[in-house]
XYZ file of C-alpha atoms in Angstrom:
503
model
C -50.583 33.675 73.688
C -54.099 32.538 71.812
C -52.618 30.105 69.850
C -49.709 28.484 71.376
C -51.768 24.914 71.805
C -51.690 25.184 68.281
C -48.027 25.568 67.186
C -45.336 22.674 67.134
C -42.156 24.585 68.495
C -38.382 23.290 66.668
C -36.765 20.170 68.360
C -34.119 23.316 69.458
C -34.622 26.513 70.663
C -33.601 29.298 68.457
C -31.579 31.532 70.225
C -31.014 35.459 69.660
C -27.915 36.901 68.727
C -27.347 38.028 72.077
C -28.292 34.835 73.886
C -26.112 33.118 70.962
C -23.134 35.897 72.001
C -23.344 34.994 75.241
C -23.336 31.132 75.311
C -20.051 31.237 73.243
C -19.002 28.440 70.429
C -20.141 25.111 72.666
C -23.552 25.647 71.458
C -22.563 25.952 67.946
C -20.441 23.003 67.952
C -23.724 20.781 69.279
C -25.629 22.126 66.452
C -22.790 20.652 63.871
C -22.640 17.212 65.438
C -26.434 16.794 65.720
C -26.639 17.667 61.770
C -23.425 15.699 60.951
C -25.550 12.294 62.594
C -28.508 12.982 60.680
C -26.703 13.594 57.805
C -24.819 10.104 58.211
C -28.127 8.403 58.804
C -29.778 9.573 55.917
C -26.737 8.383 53.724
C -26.664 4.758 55.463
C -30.748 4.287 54.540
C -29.946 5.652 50.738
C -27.232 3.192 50.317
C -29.538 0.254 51.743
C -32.229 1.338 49.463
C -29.353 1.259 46.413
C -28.664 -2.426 47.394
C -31.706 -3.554 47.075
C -32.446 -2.537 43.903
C -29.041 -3.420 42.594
C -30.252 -6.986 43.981
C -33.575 -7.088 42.299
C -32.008 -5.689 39.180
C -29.587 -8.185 38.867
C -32.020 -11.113 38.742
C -33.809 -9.369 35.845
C -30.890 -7.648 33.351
C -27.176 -7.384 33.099
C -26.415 -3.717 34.820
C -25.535 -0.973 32.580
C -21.953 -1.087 30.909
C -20.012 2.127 30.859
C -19.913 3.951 27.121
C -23.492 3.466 25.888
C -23.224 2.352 22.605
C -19.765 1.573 22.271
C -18.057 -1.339 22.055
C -17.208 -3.118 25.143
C -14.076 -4.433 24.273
C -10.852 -2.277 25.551
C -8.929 -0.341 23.538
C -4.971 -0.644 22.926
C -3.811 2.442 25.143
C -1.932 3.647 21.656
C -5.528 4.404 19.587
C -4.979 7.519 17.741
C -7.467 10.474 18.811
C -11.196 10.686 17.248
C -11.414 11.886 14.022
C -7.529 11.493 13.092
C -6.914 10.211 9.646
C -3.889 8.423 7.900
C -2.834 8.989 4.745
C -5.450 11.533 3.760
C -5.270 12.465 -0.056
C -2.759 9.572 -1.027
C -3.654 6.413 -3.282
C -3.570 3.292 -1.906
C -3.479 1.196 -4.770
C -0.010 1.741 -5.358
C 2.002 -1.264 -4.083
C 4.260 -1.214 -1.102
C 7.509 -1.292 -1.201
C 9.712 -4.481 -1.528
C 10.153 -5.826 2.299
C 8.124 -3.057 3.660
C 4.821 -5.595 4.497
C 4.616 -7.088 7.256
C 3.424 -10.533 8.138
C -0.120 -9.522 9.316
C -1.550 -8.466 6.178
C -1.242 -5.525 3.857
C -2.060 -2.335 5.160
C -5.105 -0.785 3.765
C -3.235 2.633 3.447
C -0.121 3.030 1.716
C 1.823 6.470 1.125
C 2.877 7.547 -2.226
C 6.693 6.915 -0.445
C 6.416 3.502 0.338
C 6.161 2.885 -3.841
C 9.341 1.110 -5.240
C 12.106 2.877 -6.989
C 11.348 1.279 -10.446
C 7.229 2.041 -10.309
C 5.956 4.478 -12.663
C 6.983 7.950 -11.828
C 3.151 8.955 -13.903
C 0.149 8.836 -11.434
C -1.654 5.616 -10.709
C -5.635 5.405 -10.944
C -8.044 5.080 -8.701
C -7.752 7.695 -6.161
C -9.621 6.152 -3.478
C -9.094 5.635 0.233
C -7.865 8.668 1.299
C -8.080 9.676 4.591
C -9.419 6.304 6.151
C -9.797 5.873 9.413
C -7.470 3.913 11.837
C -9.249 0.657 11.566
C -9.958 -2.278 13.945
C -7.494 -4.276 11.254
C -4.920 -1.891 11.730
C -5.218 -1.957 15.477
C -4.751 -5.805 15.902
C -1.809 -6.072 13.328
C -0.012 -3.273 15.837
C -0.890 -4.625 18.868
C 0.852 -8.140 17.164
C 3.737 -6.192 16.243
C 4.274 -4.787 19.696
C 3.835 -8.349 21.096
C 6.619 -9.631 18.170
C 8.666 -6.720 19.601
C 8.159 -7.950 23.248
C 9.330 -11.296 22.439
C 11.830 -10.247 20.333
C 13.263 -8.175 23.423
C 12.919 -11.453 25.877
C 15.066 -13.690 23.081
C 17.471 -10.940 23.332
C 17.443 -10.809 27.257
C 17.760 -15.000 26.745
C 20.792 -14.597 24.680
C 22.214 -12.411 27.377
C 21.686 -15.042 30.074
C 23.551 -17.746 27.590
C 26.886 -15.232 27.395
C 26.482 -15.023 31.086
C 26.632 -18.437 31.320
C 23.265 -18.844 32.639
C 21.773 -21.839 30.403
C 18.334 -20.874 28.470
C 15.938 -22.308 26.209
C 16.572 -21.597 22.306
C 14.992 -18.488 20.968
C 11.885 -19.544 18.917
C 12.792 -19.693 14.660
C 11.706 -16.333 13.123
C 9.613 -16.054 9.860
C 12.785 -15.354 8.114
C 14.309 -18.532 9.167
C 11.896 -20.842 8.494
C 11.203 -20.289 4.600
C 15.031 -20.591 4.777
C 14.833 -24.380 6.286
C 14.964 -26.992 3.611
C 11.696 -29.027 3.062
C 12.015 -32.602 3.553
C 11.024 -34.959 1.033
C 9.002 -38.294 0.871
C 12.497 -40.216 1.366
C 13.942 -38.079 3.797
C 16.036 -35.919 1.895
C 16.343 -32.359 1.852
C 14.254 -30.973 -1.178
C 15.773 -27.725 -2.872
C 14.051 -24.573 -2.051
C 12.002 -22.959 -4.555
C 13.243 -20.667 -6.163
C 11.790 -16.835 -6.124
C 10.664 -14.568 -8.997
C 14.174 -12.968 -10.276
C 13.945 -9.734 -11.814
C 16.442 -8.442 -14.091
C 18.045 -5.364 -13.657
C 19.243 -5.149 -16.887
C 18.059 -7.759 -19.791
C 20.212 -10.190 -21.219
C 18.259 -10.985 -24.934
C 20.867 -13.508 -26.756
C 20.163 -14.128 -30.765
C 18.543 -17.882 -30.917
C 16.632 -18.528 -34.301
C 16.688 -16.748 -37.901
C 13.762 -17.642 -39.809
C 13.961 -17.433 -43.377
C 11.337 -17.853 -45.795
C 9.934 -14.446 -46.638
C 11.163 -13.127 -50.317
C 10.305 -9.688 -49.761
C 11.205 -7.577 -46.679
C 9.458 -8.432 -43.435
C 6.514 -5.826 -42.526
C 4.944 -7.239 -39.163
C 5.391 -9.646 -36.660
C 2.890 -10.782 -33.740
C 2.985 -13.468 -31.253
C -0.370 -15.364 -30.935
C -2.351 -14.148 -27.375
C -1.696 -18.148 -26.672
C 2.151 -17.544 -26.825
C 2.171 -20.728 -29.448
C 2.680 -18.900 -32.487
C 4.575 -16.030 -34.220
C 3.116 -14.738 -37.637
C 5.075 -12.786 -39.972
C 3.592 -10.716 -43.032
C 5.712 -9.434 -45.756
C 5.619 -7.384 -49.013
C 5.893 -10.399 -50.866
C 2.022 -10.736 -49.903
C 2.106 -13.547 -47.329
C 1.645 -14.684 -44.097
C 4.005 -17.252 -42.507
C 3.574 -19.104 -39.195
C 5.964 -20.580 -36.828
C 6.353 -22.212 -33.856
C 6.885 -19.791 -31.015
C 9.251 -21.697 -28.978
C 11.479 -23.363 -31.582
C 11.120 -21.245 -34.905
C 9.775 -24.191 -36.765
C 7.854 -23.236 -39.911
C 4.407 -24.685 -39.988
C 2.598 -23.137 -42.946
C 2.050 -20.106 -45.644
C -1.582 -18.150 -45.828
C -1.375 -16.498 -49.545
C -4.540 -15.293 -51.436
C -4.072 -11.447 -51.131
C -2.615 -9.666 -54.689
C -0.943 -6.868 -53.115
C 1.743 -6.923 -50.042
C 1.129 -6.820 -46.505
C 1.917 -3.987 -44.154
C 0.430 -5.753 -40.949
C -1.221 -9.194 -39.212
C -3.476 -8.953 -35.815
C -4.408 -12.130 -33.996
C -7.587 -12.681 -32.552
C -7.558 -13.454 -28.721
C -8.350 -16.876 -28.879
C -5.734 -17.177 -31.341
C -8.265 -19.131 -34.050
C -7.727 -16.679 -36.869
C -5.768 -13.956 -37.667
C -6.487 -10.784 -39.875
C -4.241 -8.670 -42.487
C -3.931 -5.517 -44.200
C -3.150 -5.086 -47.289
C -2.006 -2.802 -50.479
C -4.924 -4.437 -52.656
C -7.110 -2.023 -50.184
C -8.424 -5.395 -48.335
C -8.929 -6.877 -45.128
C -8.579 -10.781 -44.899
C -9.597 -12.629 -41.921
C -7.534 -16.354 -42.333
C -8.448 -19.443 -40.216
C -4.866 -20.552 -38.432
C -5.369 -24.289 -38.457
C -6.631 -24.524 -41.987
C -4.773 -21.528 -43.861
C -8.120 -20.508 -45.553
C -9.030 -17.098 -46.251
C -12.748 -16.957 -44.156
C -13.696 -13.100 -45.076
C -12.373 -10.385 -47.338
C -13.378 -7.364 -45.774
C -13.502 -4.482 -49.077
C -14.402 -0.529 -48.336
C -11.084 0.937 -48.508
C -10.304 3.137 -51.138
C -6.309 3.028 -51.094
C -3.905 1.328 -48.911
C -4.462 -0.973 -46.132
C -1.767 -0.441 -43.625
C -2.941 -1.489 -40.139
C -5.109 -3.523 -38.435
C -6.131 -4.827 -34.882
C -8.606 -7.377 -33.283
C -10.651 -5.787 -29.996
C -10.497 -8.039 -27.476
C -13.538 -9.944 -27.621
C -13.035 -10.549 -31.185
C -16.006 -9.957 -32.643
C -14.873 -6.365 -34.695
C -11.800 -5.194 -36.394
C -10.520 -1.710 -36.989
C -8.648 -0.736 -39.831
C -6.565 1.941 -40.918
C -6.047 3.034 -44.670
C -3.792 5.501 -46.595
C -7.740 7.139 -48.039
C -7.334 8.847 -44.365
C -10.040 6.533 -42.566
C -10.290 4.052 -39.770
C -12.748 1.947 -40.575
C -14.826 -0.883 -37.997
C -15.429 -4.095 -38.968
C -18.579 -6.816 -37.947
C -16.604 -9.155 -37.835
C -19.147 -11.806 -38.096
C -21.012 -10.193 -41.016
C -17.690 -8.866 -42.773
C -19.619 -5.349 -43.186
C -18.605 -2.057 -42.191
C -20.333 -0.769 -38.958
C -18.603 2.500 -38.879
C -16.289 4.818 -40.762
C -13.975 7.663 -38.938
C -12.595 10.357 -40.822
C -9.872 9.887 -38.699
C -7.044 12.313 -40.203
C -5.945 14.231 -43.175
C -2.804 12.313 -44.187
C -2.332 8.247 -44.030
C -3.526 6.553 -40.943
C -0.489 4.496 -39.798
C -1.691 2.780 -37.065
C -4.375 1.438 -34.966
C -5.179 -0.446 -31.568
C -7.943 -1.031 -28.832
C -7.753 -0.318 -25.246
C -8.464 -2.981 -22.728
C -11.794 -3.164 -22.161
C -12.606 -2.596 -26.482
C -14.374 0.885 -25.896
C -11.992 2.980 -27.262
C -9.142 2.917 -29.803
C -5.963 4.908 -30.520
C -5.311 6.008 -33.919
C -1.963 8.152 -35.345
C -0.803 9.394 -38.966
C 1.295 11.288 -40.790
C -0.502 14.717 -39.904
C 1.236 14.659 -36.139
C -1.564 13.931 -34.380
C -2.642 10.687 -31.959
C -6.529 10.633 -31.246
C -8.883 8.746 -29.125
C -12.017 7.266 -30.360
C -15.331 6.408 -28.780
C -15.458 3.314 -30.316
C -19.711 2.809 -29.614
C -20.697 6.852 -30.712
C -17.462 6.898 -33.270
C -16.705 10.800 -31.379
C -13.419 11.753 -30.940
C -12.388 11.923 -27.418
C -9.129 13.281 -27.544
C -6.335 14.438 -29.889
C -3.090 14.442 -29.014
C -0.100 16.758 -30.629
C 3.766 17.110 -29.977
C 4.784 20.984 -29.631
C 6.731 20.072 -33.003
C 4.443 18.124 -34.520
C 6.791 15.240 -35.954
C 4.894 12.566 -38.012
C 3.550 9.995 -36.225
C 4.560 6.329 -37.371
C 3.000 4.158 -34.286
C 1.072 4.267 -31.479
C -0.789 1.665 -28.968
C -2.280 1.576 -25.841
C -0.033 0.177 -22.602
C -1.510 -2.826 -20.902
C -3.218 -1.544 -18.673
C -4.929 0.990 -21.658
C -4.173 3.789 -18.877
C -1.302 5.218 -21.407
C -0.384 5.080 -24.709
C 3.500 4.179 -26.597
C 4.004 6.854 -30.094
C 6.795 6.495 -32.165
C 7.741 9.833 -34.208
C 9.492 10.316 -37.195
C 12.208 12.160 -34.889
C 14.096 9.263 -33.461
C 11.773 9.340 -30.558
C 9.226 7.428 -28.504
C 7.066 8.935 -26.276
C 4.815 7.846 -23.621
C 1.759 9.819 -23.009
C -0.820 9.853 -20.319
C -3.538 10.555 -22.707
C -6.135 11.900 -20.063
C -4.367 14.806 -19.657
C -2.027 15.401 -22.625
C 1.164 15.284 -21.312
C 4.173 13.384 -22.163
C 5.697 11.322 -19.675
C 8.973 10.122 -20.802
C 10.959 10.076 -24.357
C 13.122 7.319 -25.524
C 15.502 8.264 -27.529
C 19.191 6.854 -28.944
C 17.976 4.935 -31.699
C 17.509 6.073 -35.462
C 14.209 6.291 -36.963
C 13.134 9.282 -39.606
C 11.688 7.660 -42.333
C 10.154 4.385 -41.436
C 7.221 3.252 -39.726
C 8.630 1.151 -37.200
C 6.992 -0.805 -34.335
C 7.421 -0.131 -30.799
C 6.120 -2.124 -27.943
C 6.236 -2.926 -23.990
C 7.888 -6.103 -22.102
C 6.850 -6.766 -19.455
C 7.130 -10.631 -18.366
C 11.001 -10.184 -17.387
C 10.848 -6.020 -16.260
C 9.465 -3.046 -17.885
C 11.035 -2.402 -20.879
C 9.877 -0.466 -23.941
C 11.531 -2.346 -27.309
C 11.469 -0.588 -30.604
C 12.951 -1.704 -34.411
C 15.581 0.861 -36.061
C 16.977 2.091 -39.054
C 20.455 1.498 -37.826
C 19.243 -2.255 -38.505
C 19.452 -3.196 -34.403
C 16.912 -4.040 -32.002
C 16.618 -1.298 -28.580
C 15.655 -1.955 -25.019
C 15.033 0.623 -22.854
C 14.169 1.224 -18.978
C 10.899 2.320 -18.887
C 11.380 4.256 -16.043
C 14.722 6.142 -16.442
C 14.433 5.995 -20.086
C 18.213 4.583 -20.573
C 19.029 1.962 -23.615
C 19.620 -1.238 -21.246
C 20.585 -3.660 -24.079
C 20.930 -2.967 -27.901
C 20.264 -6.287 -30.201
C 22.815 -6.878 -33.023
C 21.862 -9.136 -35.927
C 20.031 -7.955 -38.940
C 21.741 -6.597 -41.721
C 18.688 -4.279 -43.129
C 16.224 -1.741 -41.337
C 14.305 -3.951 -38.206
C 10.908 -2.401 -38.804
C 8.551 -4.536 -36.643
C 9.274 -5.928 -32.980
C 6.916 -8.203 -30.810
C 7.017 -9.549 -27.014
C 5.947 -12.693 -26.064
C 2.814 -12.593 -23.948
C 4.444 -14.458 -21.347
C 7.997 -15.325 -21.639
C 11.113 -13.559 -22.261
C 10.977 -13.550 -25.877
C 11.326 -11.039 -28.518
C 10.471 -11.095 -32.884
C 11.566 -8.907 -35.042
C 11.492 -8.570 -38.806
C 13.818 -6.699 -40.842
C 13.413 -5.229 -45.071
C 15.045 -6.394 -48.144
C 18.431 -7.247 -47.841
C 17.339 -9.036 -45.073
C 13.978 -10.867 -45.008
C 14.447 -12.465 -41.916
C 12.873 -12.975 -38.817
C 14.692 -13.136 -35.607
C 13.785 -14.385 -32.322
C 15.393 -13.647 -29.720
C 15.418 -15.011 -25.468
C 16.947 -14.031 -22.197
C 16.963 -16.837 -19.953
């Protein structure tokens, strides 16, 4: 040919198909080993080349860690899938059950089921946290647990060896057994344990001290915020006080010229305010007995009064149908609510002194803005009793009535609805007191007309104790802020006070 200096020919001769017919398979299998070397060679120089650079690379950076972006520390094998949530939709404010935590910390979600029996059956706040993630937290405290559960397994397999008669070491004390051991003292001896928070299952209030002094019947009693002090207002238009603890009389406040249907302290327990049928207000200075304000608007009865908490206004409640706010300070009127259209029989401030709860004669309980005086809510029964009391719980996320039906009532007030009734005790034409304990368990305590003092379970709503004593109508009840103490004060043919303690 022309050309054939020109052309490089293959390293192998490409054979026809009839030459490659011919020749057989032998051929064929040449071919495979001659690509199969220069396929291994070609591997052996790429993996020299791979060395290097692994070699220069590692004298300039740490190599690359598998997961970019995640977290190079392993995972327990039992971490849930991506995405999977715990809890989703439940509150976990609400407290655990008793012995359901676990050393390591409390869990940061709780199911509504892990609650304890005697917790509110009404919703709690909040709301938050559902559907968390598994946490890191959450992960440690299990892996713990599995390794308590491992060692828990090898004690057992140790006490197996002992029965075998194979001798072992002890088994490590659990938790459990050391809070049991005694502590030992300076001198060697074994100091008692100390003893845990008891509480009762049913109350046991026993009759201690009758105060007498009043010469009218006995309209209000209130233990000071300090726990110190117990006032008492009467008909007979005075205030007494008395020691809290022993029922010692210490001194009379007198200078209104009508009697008193109720007494407030303020919460620094400094002074305390009345209300009263001359159609005043009177704030009185405790350590002195001196009258420091007389608050007039008013144009009929005074009949109840209450501090907000920071003490700086008052809110009043008249038979003229109005709540009226004090300046406490200034002794003027800030605001007046036309609250209702009969007499306003009581009124009291949440918590946090924004809003306040007022009730009356006309059935209905309403909720006050106490900044833009609006009403925020009104309340009714379906039968529309008269309402004698009302306040706010402790936590101001419910409120205590008391009807002219023989009934309290608990109300969640965001939504209207009544959450339990107490009922057993006699009260249709009195305005008597009601109240919540809640330093010994969670009790709701309310005067009667049968002339006894009731407790009842604030959860399953049963009478737990009933307090014999008074020999006339007990129209006013108190708690002590912090012990197990109860006041009441009872009408004419009896014009005492009682206290009352379960140890």
């Amino acid at each position: 040919m022309e050309h054939d200096d020109d052309v490089t020919l293959p390293a192998k001769r490409v054979q026809s198909p009839a030459e490659a017919h011919i020749s057989g398979n032998g051929e064929e299998e040449e071919e495979e080993e001659d690509t199969s070397k220069r396929r291994r060679t070609d591997n052996s120089e790429e993996e020299e080349e791979e060395e290097e650079e692994d070699s220069e690379s590692e004298n300039e950076f740490e190599p690359p860690r598998p997961g970019a972006g995640k977290s190079h520390t392993a995972l327990p094998q039992h971490r849930p899938p991506a995405g999977k949530t715990v809890g989703a939709g439940k509150r976990y404010n609400i407290p655990m059950a008793a012995g359901s935590s676990d050393d390591y910390g409390s869990s940061e979600e709780s199911s509504e089921d892990d609650a304890p029996d005697d917790r509110p059956a009404f919703p709690r706040g909040g709301g938050k946290g559902g559907g968390k993630m598994f946490s890191s937290k959450m992960l440690a405290r299990k892996a713990l647990q599995a390794s308590r559960q491992e060692s828990s397994d090898e004690e057992s397999d140790n006490d197996d060896d002992t029965e075998t008669g194979v001798p072992s070491a002890p088994p490590p004390l659990k938790r459990v057994e050391e809070e049991k051991r005694p502590v030992q003292g300076t001198n060697g001896q074994s100091a008692p344990p100390a003893a845990p928070a008891v509480v009762a299952d049913t109350p046991d209030y026993v009759l201690k001290y009758s105060l007498v002094g009043h010469r009218k019947g006995v309209s209000s009693v209130k233990f000071s915020p300090d726990g110190n002090w117990l006032a008492s207002s009467s008909a007979d238009k005075t205030v007494k006080l008395w020691n809290a603890y022993n029922g010692k009389y210490d001194k009379t406040l007198e200078g209104h010229t009508g009697g008193l249907s109720d007494v407030t302290w303020s919460s620094d327990s400094r002074y305390l305010a009345t209300a009263s049928d001359d159609k005043t207000v009177r704030i009185w200075d405790r350590d002195s007995g001196r009258t420091l304000k007389v608050l007039k608007g008013h144009t009929n009865y005074v009949f109840c009064v209450c501090y907000n908490p920071k003490s700086t206004m008052l809110a009043s409640g008249s038979f003229d149908e109005t709540v009226r706010i004090w300046d406490v300070h200034t002794g003027r009127c800030i605001r007046t609510l036309p609250a209702h259209s009969d007499p306003v029989s009581a009124v009291h401030f949440n918590r946090d002194g924004t809003m306040i709860v007022t009730c009356s004669y006309d059935g209905l309980i309403r909720i006050w803005d106490i900044n833009t005086g609006q009403c925020l809510k009104t309340i009714v029964d379906d039968k529309n009793p008269p309402v004698s009391f009302v306040k706010f719980s402790p936590n101001s996320k419910f409120i205590l009535s008391a009807t002219l039906d023989d009934t309290l009532r608990l109300w969640n007030y965001h939504t209207g609805k009544c959450l339990k009734s107490y009922k057993g005790h006699s009260n249709s034409t009195y305005c008597c007191f009601g109240t919540f304990s809640v330093t010994g368990g969670k009790w709701i305590v309310s005067g009667s007309e049968d002339h006894c003092v009731y407790l009842w379970n604030l959860q399953n709503t049963n009478i737990v104790q009933k307090l014999h004593g008074h020999t006339d109508v007990v129209l006013c009840v108190d708690c002590h802020p912090t012990k197990n103490i109860i006041a009441s004060g009872s009408l004419e043919k009896d014009k005492s006070v009682k206290i009352w303690k379960h140890e």
